[in-house]
PDB file of C-alpha atoms in Angstrom:
ATOM      1  CA  MET M 118      69.289 -38.378  20.053  1.00  0.00           C
ATOM      2  CA  ASN M 119      72.934 -39.422  19.739  1.00  0.00           C
ATOM      3  CA  GLU M 120      73.501 -36.916  16.926  1.00  0.00           C
ATOM      4  CA  SER M 121      71.981 -34.153  19.059  1.00  0.00           C
ATOM      5  CA  LYS M 122      74.305 -34.972  21.963  1.00  0.00           C
ATOM      6  CA  HIS M 123      77.281 -35.122  19.622  1.00  0.00           C
ATOM      7  CA  THR M 124      76.400 -31.713  18.143  1.00  0.00           C
ATOM      8  CA  LYS M 125      76.044 -30.171  21.608  1.00  0.00           C
ATOM      9  CA  LYS M 126      79.410 -31.633  22.600  1.00  0.00           C
ATOM     10  CA  ILE M 127      81.088 -30.138  19.522  1.00  0.00           C
ATOM     11  CA  ILE M 128      79.480 -26.733  20.208  1.00  0.00           C
ATOM     12  CA  LEU M 129      80.705 -26.800  23.808  1.00  0.00           C
ATOM     13  CA  ILE M 130      84.221 -27.734  22.702  1.00  0.00           C
ATOM     14  CA  VAL M 131      84.288 -24.903  20.151  1.00  0.00           C
ATOM     15  CA  LEU M 132      82.973 -22.394  22.697  1.00  0.00           C
ATOM     16  CA  GLY M 133      85.535 -23.603  25.242  1.00  0.00           C
ATOM     17  CA  ALA M 134      88.321 -23.227  22.705  1.00  0.00           C
ATOM     18  CA  LEU M 135      87.177 -19.695  21.798  1.00  0.00           C
ATOM     19  CA  LEU M 136      86.996 -18.682  25.457  1.00  0.00           C
ATOM     20  CA  SER M 137      90.458 -20.123  26.035  1.00  0.00           C
ATOM     21  CA  LEU M 138      91.836 -18.081  23.134  1.00  0.00           C
ATOM     22  CA  VAL M 139      90.218 -14.909  24.502  1.00  0.00           C
ATOM     23  CA  TRP M 140      91.680 -15.595  27.952  1.00  0.00           C
ATOM     24  CA  LEU M 141      95.154 -16.412  26.597  1.00  0.00           C
ATOM     25  CA  PHE M 142      95.310 -13.478  24.161  1.00  0.00           C
ATOM     26  CA  PRO M 143      96.666 -10.948  26.730  1.00  0.00           C
ATOM     27  CA  PHE M 144      99.379 -13.450  27.698  1.00  0.00           C
ATOM     28  CA  TYR M 145     100.317 -13.800  24.047  1.00  0.00           C
ATOM     29  CA  ILE M 146     100.620 -10.008  23.733  1.00  0.00           C
ATOM     30  CA  MET M 147     102.729  -9.826  26.876  1.00  0.00           C
ATOM     31  CA  VAL M 148     105.148 -12.645  26.038  1.00  0.00           C
ATOM     32  CA  VAL M 149     105.579 -11.831  22.329  1.00  0.00           C
ATOM     33  CA  ASN M 150     106.203  -8.139  22.906  1.00  0.00           C
ATOM     34  CA  SER M 151     108.653  -8.815  25.711  1.00  0.00           C
ATOM     35  CA  PHE M 152     111.074 -10.011  22.995  1.00  0.00           C
ATOM     36  CA  LYS M 153     110.742  -6.842  20.865  1.00  0.00           C
ATOM     37  CA  ASN M 154     112.393  -3.456  21.120  1.00  0.00           C
ATOM     38  CA  LYS M 155     110.242  -0.412  21.851  1.00  0.00           C
ATOM     39  CA  ALA M 156     110.054   0.749  18.234  1.00  0.00           C
ATOM     40  CA  GLU M 157     108.852  -2.628  16.971  1.00  0.00           C
ATOM     41  CA  ILE M 158     106.158  -2.816  19.683  1.00  0.00           C
ATOM     42  CA  PHE M 159     104.664   0.466  18.467  1.00  0.00           C
ATOM     43  CA  ARG M 160     104.877  -0.601  14.802  1.00  0.00           C
ATOM     44  CA  ASN M 161     102.922  -3.816  15.234  1.00  0.00           C
ATOM     45  CA  THR M 162     101.821  -5.102  18.621  1.00  0.00           C
ATOM     46  CA  LEU M 163     100.191  -8.312  17.367  1.00  0.00           C
ATOM     47  CA  SER M 164     102.951  -9.681  15.127  1.00  0.00           C
ATOM     48  CA  LEU M 165     105.761 -12.017  16.124  1.00  0.00           C
ATOM     49  CA  PRO M 166     109.115 -10.262  16.680  1.00  0.00           C
ATOM     50  CA  GLN M 167     111.043  -9.680  13.444  1.00  0.00           C
ATOM     51  CA  LYS M 168     114.303  -9.481  15.358  1.00  0.00           C
ATOM     52  CA  THR M 169     114.142 -11.258  18.707  1.00  0.00           C
ATOM     53  CA  THR M 170     115.978  -9.560  21.552  1.00  0.00           C
ATOM     54  CA  PHE M 171     116.637 -11.084  24.965  1.00  0.00           C
ATOM     55  CA  LEU M 172     118.158  -7.909  26.428  1.00  0.00           C
ATOM     56  CA  ASN M 173     114.778  -6.769  27.778  1.00  0.00           C
ATOM     57  CA  TYR M 174     114.911  -9.375  30.533  1.00  0.00           C
ATOM     58  CA  PRO M 175     118.297  -8.514  32.125  1.00  0.00           C
ATOM     59  CA  ASN M 176     117.529  -4.802  31.677  1.00  0.00           C
ATOM     60  CA  ALA M 177     114.130  -5.168  33.358  1.00  0.00           C
ATOM     61  CA  PHE M 178     115.717  -7.256  36.112  1.00  0.00           C
ATOM     62  CA  LYS M 179     118.210  -4.467  36.787  1.00  0.00           C
ATOM     63  CA  GLU M 180     115.745  -1.568  36.522  1.00  0.00           C
ATOM     64  CA  LEU M 181     113.308  -3.243  38.882  1.00  0.00           C
ATOM     65  CA  ASP M 182     116.064  -3.993  41.413  1.00  0.00           C
ATOM     66  CA  PHE M 183     114.332  -7.325  41.071  1.00  0.00           C
ATOM     67  CA  THR M 184     116.032  -9.295  43.848  1.00  0.00           C
ATOM     68  CA  ARG M 185     115.062  -6.783  46.540  1.00  0.00           C
ATOM     69  CA  THR M 186     111.636  -6.079  45.047  1.00  0.00           C
ATOM     70  CA  PHE M 187     110.909  -9.798  44.680  1.00  0.00           C
ATOM     71  CA  LEU M 188     111.840 -10.413  48.331  1.00  0.00           C
ATOM     72  CA  ASN M 189     109.586  -7.519  49.411  1.00  0.00           C
ATOM     73  CA  SER M 190     106.636  -8.983  47.498  1.00  0.00           C
ATOM     74  CA  LEU M 191     107.437 -12.477  48.746  1.00  0.00           C
ATOM     75  CA  LEU M 192     107.628 -11.372  52.393  1.00  0.00           C
ATOM     76  CA  ILE M 193     104.372  -9.407  52.278  1.00  0.00           C
ATOM     77  CA  THR M 194     102.559 -12.173  50.375  1.00  0.00           C
ATOM     78  CA  ILE M 195     103.707 -15.057  52.588  1.00  0.00           C
ATOM     79  CA  VAL M 196     103.070 -13.272  55.892  1.00  0.00           C
ATOM     80  CA  SER M 197      99.668 -11.979  54.736  1.00  0.00           C
ATOM     81  CA  VAL M 198      98.521 -15.347  53.380  1.00  0.00           C
ATOM     82  CA  VAL M 199      99.666 -17.286  56.463  1.00  0.00           C
ATOM     83  CA  ILE M 200      97.831 -14.866  58.771  1.00  0.00           C
ATOM     84  CA  ILE M 201      94.711 -15.013  56.586  1.00  0.00           C
ATOM     85  CA  LEU M 202      94.762 -18.836  56.657  1.00  0.00           C
ATOM     86  CA  ILE M 203      95.148 -18.964  60.442  1.00  0.00           C
ATOM     87  CA  PHE M 204      92.477 -16.421  61.316  1.00  0.00           C
ATOM     88  CA  SER M 205      89.917 -17.328  58.630  1.00  0.00           C
ATOM     89  CA  SER M 206      90.073 -21.084  59.258  1.00  0.00           C
ATOM     90  CA  ALA M 207      89.765 -20.600  63.030  1.00  0.00           C
ATOM     91  CA  ALA M 208      86.881 -18.141  62.596  1.00  0.00           C
ATOM     92  CA  ALA M 209      85.071 -20.451  60.167  1.00  0.00           C
ATOM     93  CA  TYR M 210      85.479 -23.378  62.597  1.00  0.00           C
ATOM     94  CA  ALA M 211      84.054 -21.379  65.504  1.00  0.00           C
ATOM     95  CA  LEU M 212      81.133 -20.048  63.454  1.00  0.00           C
ATOM     96  CA  GLN M 213      80.264 -23.361  61.808  1.00  0.00           C
ATOM     97  CA  ARG M 214      80.384 -25.414  65.004  1.00  0.00           C
ATOM     98  CA  ALA M 215      78.512 -22.888  67.184  1.00  0.00           C
ATOM     99  CA  LYS M 216      75.136 -23.372  65.420  1.00  0.00           C
ATOM    100  CA  THR M 217      73.569 -20.337  67.119  1.00  0.00           C
ATOM    101  CA  THR M 218      71.626 -17.408  65.712  1.00  0.00           C
ATOM    102  CA  PHE M 219      74.444 -15.071  66.707  1.00  0.00           C
ATOM    103  CA  SER M 220      77.062 -17.141  64.841  1.00  0.00           C
ATOM    104  CA  LYS M 221      74.861 -17.204  61.735  1.00  0.00           C
ATOM    105  CA  VAL M 222      74.481 -13.412  61.850  1.00  0.00           C
ATOM    106  CA  ILE M 223      78.241 -12.949  62.207  1.00  0.00           C
ATOM    107  CA  TYR M 224      78.851 -15.327  59.287  1.00  0.00           C
ATOM    108  CA  MET M 225      76.362 -13.473  57.087  1.00  0.00           C
ATOM    109  CA  MET M 226      78.062 -10.192  57.982  1.00  0.00           C
ATOM    110  CA  PHE M 227      81.379 -11.617  56.797  1.00  0.00           C
ATOM    111  CA  VAL M 228      79.773 -12.773  53.550  1.00  0.00           C
ATOM    112  CA  ALA M 229      78.091  -9.390  53.063  1.00  0.00           C
ATOM    113  CA  THR M 230      81.454  -7.599  53.278  1.00  0.00           C
ATOM    114  CA  MET M 231      82.469  -9.398  50.069  1.00  0.00           C
ATOM    115  CA  LEU M 232      80.083  -7.037  48.260  1.00  0.00           C
ATOM    116  CA  ILE M 233      81.792  -3.866  49.538  1.00  0.00           C
ATOM    117  CA  PRO M 234      84.359  -2.562  47.000  1.00  0.00           C
ATOM    118  CA  PHE M 235      87.677  -1.407  48.391  1.00  0.00           C
ATOM    119  CA  GLN M 236      87.453   1.866  46.470  1.00  0.00           C
ATOM    120  CA  SER M 237      84.493   2.957  48.610  1.00  0.00           C
ATOM    121  CA  VAL M 238      86.474   2.766  51.871  1.00  0.00           C
ATOM    122  CA  MET M 239      90.078   3.325  50.790  1.00  0.00           C
ATOM    123  CA  ILE M 240      90.343   7.059  51.538  1.00  0.00           C
ATOM    124  CA  PRO M 241      89.051   6.996  55.159  1.00  0.00           C
ATOM    125  CA  LEU M 242      90.849   3.701  55.814  1.00  0.00           C
ATOM    126  CA  VAL M 243      94.250   4.952  54.670  1.00  0.00           C
ATOM    127  CA  SER M 244      93.671   8.205  56.557  1.00  0.00           C
ATOM    128  CA  ILE M 245      92.948   6.335  59.799  1.00  0.00           C
ATOM    129  CA  PHE M 246      95.959   4.038  59.384  1.00  0.00           C
ATOM    130  CA  GLY M 247      98.145   7.066  58.705  1.00  0.00           C
ATOM    131  CA  LYS M 248      97.040   8.722  61.955  1.00  0.00           C
ATOM    132  CA  LEU M 249      97.776   5.463  63.797  1.00  0.00           C
ATOM    133  CA  HIS M 250     101.274   5.315  62.197  1.00  0.00           C
ATOM    134  CA  MET M 251     100.456   1.920  60.671  1.00  0.00           C
ATOM    135  CA  LEU M 252     101.399   2.489  57.051  1.00  0.00           C
ATOM    136  CA  ASN M 253     103.954   0.513  55.000  1.00  0.00           C
ATOM    137  CA  ARG M 254     104.397  -3.218  55.701  1.00  0.00           C
ATOM    138  CA  PRO M 255     102.502  -3.612  59.031  1.00  0.00           C
ATOM    139  CA  GLY M 256      99.493  -1.642  57.833  1.00  0.00           C
ATOM    140  CA  LEU M 257      99.504  -3.328  54.424  1.00  0.00           C
ATOM    141  CA  ILE M 258      99.519  -6.823  55.950  1.00  0.00           C
ATOM    142  CA  PHE M 259      96.780  -5.843  58.404  1.00  0.00           C
ATOM    143  CA  MET M 260      94.611  -4.507  55.558  1.00  0.00           C
ATOM    144  CA  TYR M 261      95.147  -7.668  53.525  1.00  0.00           C
ATOM    145  CA  LEU M 262      93.942  -9.674  56.526  1.00  0.00           C
ATOM    146  CA  GLY M 263      90.794  -7.574  56.742  1.00  0.00           C
ATOM    147  CA  PHE M 264      89.948  -7.648  53.049  1.00  0.00           C
ATOM    148  CA  GLY M 265      90.979 -11.277  52.487  1.00  0.00           C
ATOM    149  CA  SER M 266      89.168 -12.863  55.429  1.00  0.00           C
ATOM    150  CA  ALA M 267      85.592 -12.701  54.115  1.00  0.00           C
ATOM    151  CA  GLN M 268      86.061 -14.901  51.046  1.00  0.00           C
ATOM    152  CA  SER M 269      88.406 -17.209  52.953  1.00  0.00           C
ATOM    153  CA  ILE M 270      85.887 -17.717  55.768  1.00  0.00           C
ATOM    154  CA  PHE M 271      83.174 -18.376  53.179  1.00  0.00           C
ATOM    155  CA  LEU M 272      85.221 -21.172  51.567  1.00  0.00           C
ATOM    156  CA  TYR M 273      86.344 -22.707  54.873  1.00  0.00           C
ATOM    157  CA  TYR M 274      82.808 -22.539  56.308  1.00  0.00           C
ATOM    158  CA  GLY M 275      81.403 -24.525  53.395  1.00  0.00           C
ATOM    159  CA  ALA M 276      84.209 -27.101  53.534  1.00  0.00           C
ATOM    160  CA  MET M 277      83.784 -27.664  57.279  1.00  0.00           C
ATOM    161  CA  LYS M 278      80.222 -28.854  56.759  1.00  0.00           C
ATOM    162  CA  ALA M 279      81.760 -32.018  55.318  1.00  0.00           C
ATOM    163  CA  VAL M 280      83.796 -32.665  58.484  1.00  0.00           C
ATOM    164  CA  PRO M 281      81.598 -34.764  60.848  1.00  0.00           C
ATOM    165  CA  LYS M 282      80.979 -33.223  64.249  1.00  0.00           C
ATOM    166  CA  ALA M 283      81.329 -36.713  65.678  1.00  0.00           C
ATOM    167  CA  LEU M 284      85.096 -36.335  65.263  1.00  0.00           C
ATOM    168  CA  ASP M 285      85.014 -33.342  67.617  1.00  0.00           C
ATOM    169  CA  GLU M 286      82.997 -35.298  70.176  1.00  0.00           C
ATOM    170  CA  ALA M 287      85.351 -38.287  69.988  1.00  0.00           C
ATOM    171  CA  ALA M 288      88.362 -36.010  70.486  1.00  0.00           C
ATOM    172  CA  ILE M 289      86.698 -34.351  73.503  1.00  0.00           C
ATOM    173  CA  ILE M 290      86.125 -37.768  75.072  1.00  0.00           C
ATOM    174  CA  ASP M 291      89.845 -38.468  74.571  1.00  0.00           C
ATOM    175  CA  GLY M 292      90.652 -35.304  76.495  1.00  0.00           C
ATOM    176  CA  ALA M 293      91.521 -32.958  73.638  1.00  0.00           C
ATOM    177  CA  SER M 294      90.926 -29.220  73.965  1.00  0.00           C
ATOM    178  CA  ARG M 295      89.098 -27.155  71.356  1.00  0.00           C
ATOM    179  CA  LEU M 296      92.410 -25.840  70.053  1.00  0.00           C
ATOM    180  CA  GLN M 297      93.796 -29.360  69.721  1.00  0.00           C
ATOM    181  CA  ILE M 298      90.642 -30.532  67.953  1.00  0.00           C
ATOM    182  CA  PHE M 299      90.929 -27.736  65.433  1.00  0.00           C
ATOM    183  CA  THR M 300      94.682 -27.987  64.801  1.00  0.00           C
ATOM    184  CA  LYS M 301      95.081 -31.787  64.902  1.00  0.00           C
ATOM    185  CA  VAL M 302      91.718 -33.128  63.707  1.00  0.00           C
ATOM    186  CA  VAL M 303      89.759 -30.599  61.637  1.00  0.00           C
ATOM    187  CA  PHE M 304      92.371 -28.418  59.942  1.00  0.00           C
ATOM    188  CA  PRO M 305      94.404 -31.316  58.400  1.00  0.00           C
ATOM    189  CA  MET M 306      91.202 -32.521  56.702  1.00  0.00           C
ATOM    190  CA  LEU M 307      90.808 -29.172  54.932  1.00  0.00           C
ATOM    191  CA  GLN M 308      93.988 -29.359  52.861  1.00  0.00           C
ATOM    192  CA  PRO M 309      92.315 -28.830  49.429  1.00  0.00           C
ATOM    193  CA  THR M 310      90.428 -25.793  50.734  1.00  0.00           C
ATOM    194  CA  THR M 311      93.558 -24.439  52.372  1.00  0.00           C
ATOM    195  CA  VAL M 312      95.459 -24.684  49.078  1.00  0.00           C
ATOM    196  CA  THR M 313      92.588 -22.955  47.256  1.00  0.00           C
ATOM    197  CA  VAL M 314      92.361 -20.137  49.790  1.00  0.00           C
ATOM    198  CA  ALA M 315      96.142 -19.745  49.708  1.00  0.00           C
ATOM    199  CA  LEU M 316      96.269 -19.542  45.906  1.00  0.00           C
ATOM    200  CA  LEU M 317      93.400 -17.055  45.618  1.00  0.00           C
ATOM    201  CA  ASN M 318      95.050 -14.773  48.153  1.00  0.00           C
ATOM    202  CA  VAL M 319      98.542 -15.243  46.693  1.00  0.00           C
ATOM    203  CA  MET M 320      97.339 -14.178  43.230  1.00  0.00           C
ATOM    204  CA  TRP M 321      95.486 -11.192  44.656  1.00  0.00           C
ATOM    205  CA  ILE M 322      98.236  -9.945  46.978  1.00  0.00           C
ATOM    206  CA  TRP M 323     101.112 -10.691  44.587  1.00  0.00           C
ATOM    207  CA  ASN M 324      99.476  -8.756  41.741  1.00  0.00           C
ATOM    208  CA  ASP M 325      97.891  -5.960  43.788  1.00  0.00           C
ATOM    209  CA  TYR M 326      98.909  -2.422  42.879  1.00  0.00           C
ATOM    210  CA  LEU M 327      96.234  -0.143  44.358  1.00  0.00           C
ATOM    211  CA  LEU M 328      96.618  -0.933  48.062  1.00  0.00           C
ATOM    212  CA  PRO M 329     100.463  -0.832  48.136  1.00  0.00           C
ATOM    213  CA  SER M 330     100.404   2.433  46.158  1.00  0.00           C
ATOM    214  CA  LEU M 331      98.293   3.996  48.925  1.00  0.00           C
ATOM    215  CA  VAL M 332     100.045   2.477  51.925  1.00  0.00           C
ATOM    216  CA  ILE M 333     103.749   2.175  51.050  1.00  0.00           C
ATOM    217  CA  ASN M 334     105.623   5.468  51.184  1.00  0.00           C
ATOM    218  CA  LYS M 335     109.181   4.346  51.928  1.00  0.00           C
ATOM    219  CA  GLU M 336     111.916   3.614  49.409  1.00  0.00           C
ATOM    220  CA  GLY M 337     113.268   0.076  49.255  1.00  0.00           C
ATOM    221  CA  ILE M 338     110.118  -1.787  50.317  1.00  0.00           C
ATOM    222  CA  GLN M 339     108.045  -1.483  47.121  1.00  0.00           C
ATOM    223  CA  THR M 340     106.335  -4.569  45.739  1.00  0.00           C
ATOM    224  CA  ILE M 341     106.752  -5.715  42.126  1.00  0.00           C
ATOM    225  CA  PRO M 342     103.498  -4.132  40.786  1.00  0.00           C
ATOM    226  CA  LEU M 343     104.408  -0.864  42.491  1.00  0.00           C
ATOM    227  CA  LYS M 344     107.940  -0.907  41.092  1.00  0.00           C
ATOM    228  CA  MET M 345     106.560  -1.581  37.604  1.00  0.00           C
ATOM    229  CA  PHE M 346     105.145   1.924  37.582  1.00  0.00           C
ATOM    230  CA  TYR M 347     108.705   3.258  37.318  1.00  0.00           C
ATOM    231  CA  PHE M 348     108.757   2.178  33.658  1.00  0.00           C
ATOM    232  CA  PHE M 349     106.089   4.787  32.871  1.00  0.00           C
ATOM    233  CA  GLY M 350     107.367   8.319  33.306  1.00  0.00           C
ATOM    234  CA  GLN M 351     105.920  11.645  32.214  1.00  0.00           C
ATOM    235  CA  TYR M 352     107.700  11.645  28.854  1.00  0.00           C
ATOM    236  CA  THR M 353     108.547   8.007  28.210  1.00  0.00           C
ATOM    237  CA  LYS M 354     106.842   4.626  28.277  1.00  0.00           C
ATOM    238  CA  GLN M 355     109.229   1.659  28.413  1.00  0.00           C
ATOM    239  CA  TRP M 356     106.775  -1.012  27.329  1.00  0.00           C
ATOM    240  CA  HIS M 357     109.490  -3.458  26.279  1.00  0.00           C
ATOM    241  CA  LEU M 358     110.965  -3.514  29.805  1.00  0.00           C
ATOM    242  CA  ALA M 359     107.571  -3.462  31.527  1.00  0.00           C
ATOM    243  CA  LEU M 360     106.341  -6.508  29.588  1.00  0.00           C
ATOM    244  CA  ALA M 361     109.553  -8.424  30.268  1.00  0.00           C
ATOM    245  CA  GLY M 362     109.199  -7.551  33.947  1.00  0.00           C
ATOM    246  CA  LEU M 363     105.596  -8.782  33.958  1.00  0.00           C
ATOM    247  CA  VAL M 364     106.651 -12.135  32.493  1.00  0.00           C
ATOM    248  CA  ILE M 365     109.258 -12.529  35.232  1.00  0.00           C
ATOM    249  CA  ALA M 366     106.764 -11.485  37.922  1.00  0.00           C
ATOM    250  CA  ILE M 367     104.015 -13.982  37.031  1.00  0.00           C
ATOM    251  CA  ILE M 368     106.285 -17.039  36.828  1.00  0.00           C
ATOM    252  CA  PRO M 369     106.145 -17.849  40.605  1.00  0.00           C
ATOM    253  CA  VAL M 370     102.324 -17.744  40.657  1.00  0.00           C
ATOM    254  CA  ILE M 371     102.053 -19.924  37.533  1.00  0.00           C
ATOM    255  CA  ILE M 372     104.411 -22.520  39.024  1.00  0.00           C
ATOM    256  CA  PHE M 373     102.455 -22.546  42.294  1.00  0.00           C
ATOM    257  CA  TYR M 374      99.173 -22.979  40.410  1.00  0.00           C
ATOM    258  CA  PHE M 375     100.329 -25.905  38.273  1.00  0.00           C
ATOM    259  CA  VAL M 376     101.847 -27.689  41.269  1.00  0.00           C
ATOM    260  CA  MET M 377      98.650 -27.331  43.322  1.00  0.00           C
ATOM    261  CA  GLN M 378      95.903 -27.387  40.660  1.00  0.00           C
ATOM    262  CA  LYS M 379      94.309 -30.699  41.778  1.00  0.00           C
ATOM    263  CA  GLN M 380      93.912 -29.485  45.354  1.00  0.00           C
ATOM    264  CA  ILE M 381      92.634 -26.128  44.080  1.00  0.00           C
ATOM    265  CA  ILE M 382      89.804 -27.688  42.049  1.00  0.00           C
ATOM    266  CA  ALA M 383      88.838 -29.965  44.950  1.00  0.00           C
ATOM    267  CA  GLY M 384      88.908 -27.051  47.394  1.00  0.00           C
ATOM    268  CA  VAL M 385      86.675 -24.822  45.286  1.00  0.00           C
ATOM    269  CA  SER M 386      84.131 -27.666  45.005  1.00  0.00           C
ATOM    270  CA  GLU M 387      84.138 -28.298  48.769  1.00  0.00           C
ATOM    271  CA  GLY M 388      83.860 -24.647  49.741  1.00  0.00           C
ATOM    272  CA  SER M 389      81.147 -23.585  47.338  1.00  0.00           C
ATOM    273  CA  VAL M 390      78.894 -26.637  46.926  1.00  0.00           C
ATOM    274  CA  LYS M 391      78.732 -28.434  50.258  1.00  0.00           C
TER     275      LYS M 391
END
């Protein structure tokens, strides 16, 4: 029996290691090739650089107009995520506490929208927003709110089941309003879920290319993924600069993840299991 358990443990460790290598392989390609010149990338993509060059990073920084582009991405991401957190947490609280047939139907409708791919609605949606003169930043943030709310409500709804309703009743006896109960009693108890929802939306919005490419049509407000496309012209492909730019672009998300990883794991467990 002990030998069987030991064998299963070894198999799981080996499988985990193999999956980790598969997941990390694209990052290896990206980082290694960001230190090569263009000719060496095309000669051998998998090998370590024969002659390491650090010029790709300052050149990519300059070509991307990185300071402005970074601030554009940061502004859109922060505003979108904050709005998503506010609206989705409040909606989940109202739906979870209502306990009516109508609230259950509304919640299931939100969950069902998670199955609708953006590609199926993008053309009419962008057309409507264009007629309403809501393209560029305002329209982009509004669309992120719409597409990001379903999953966020799903996670918050599950986490709120663990918050006793007796706390609401005690706060009402003390004279608190519904808004005060939510902001001062319930929401602070959902910190792990809030961090999880924030990270999931940060990674999605920060790395999104498709939606900004359809909505942003003004110079100077492009996001980092959108600006990356400038490295790929009709007659040239500047892979060495693009890969260096990608390394620079993912650093903020990686830092945020490692700082908040404990809360993220706890939040996913609360939102999906309870």
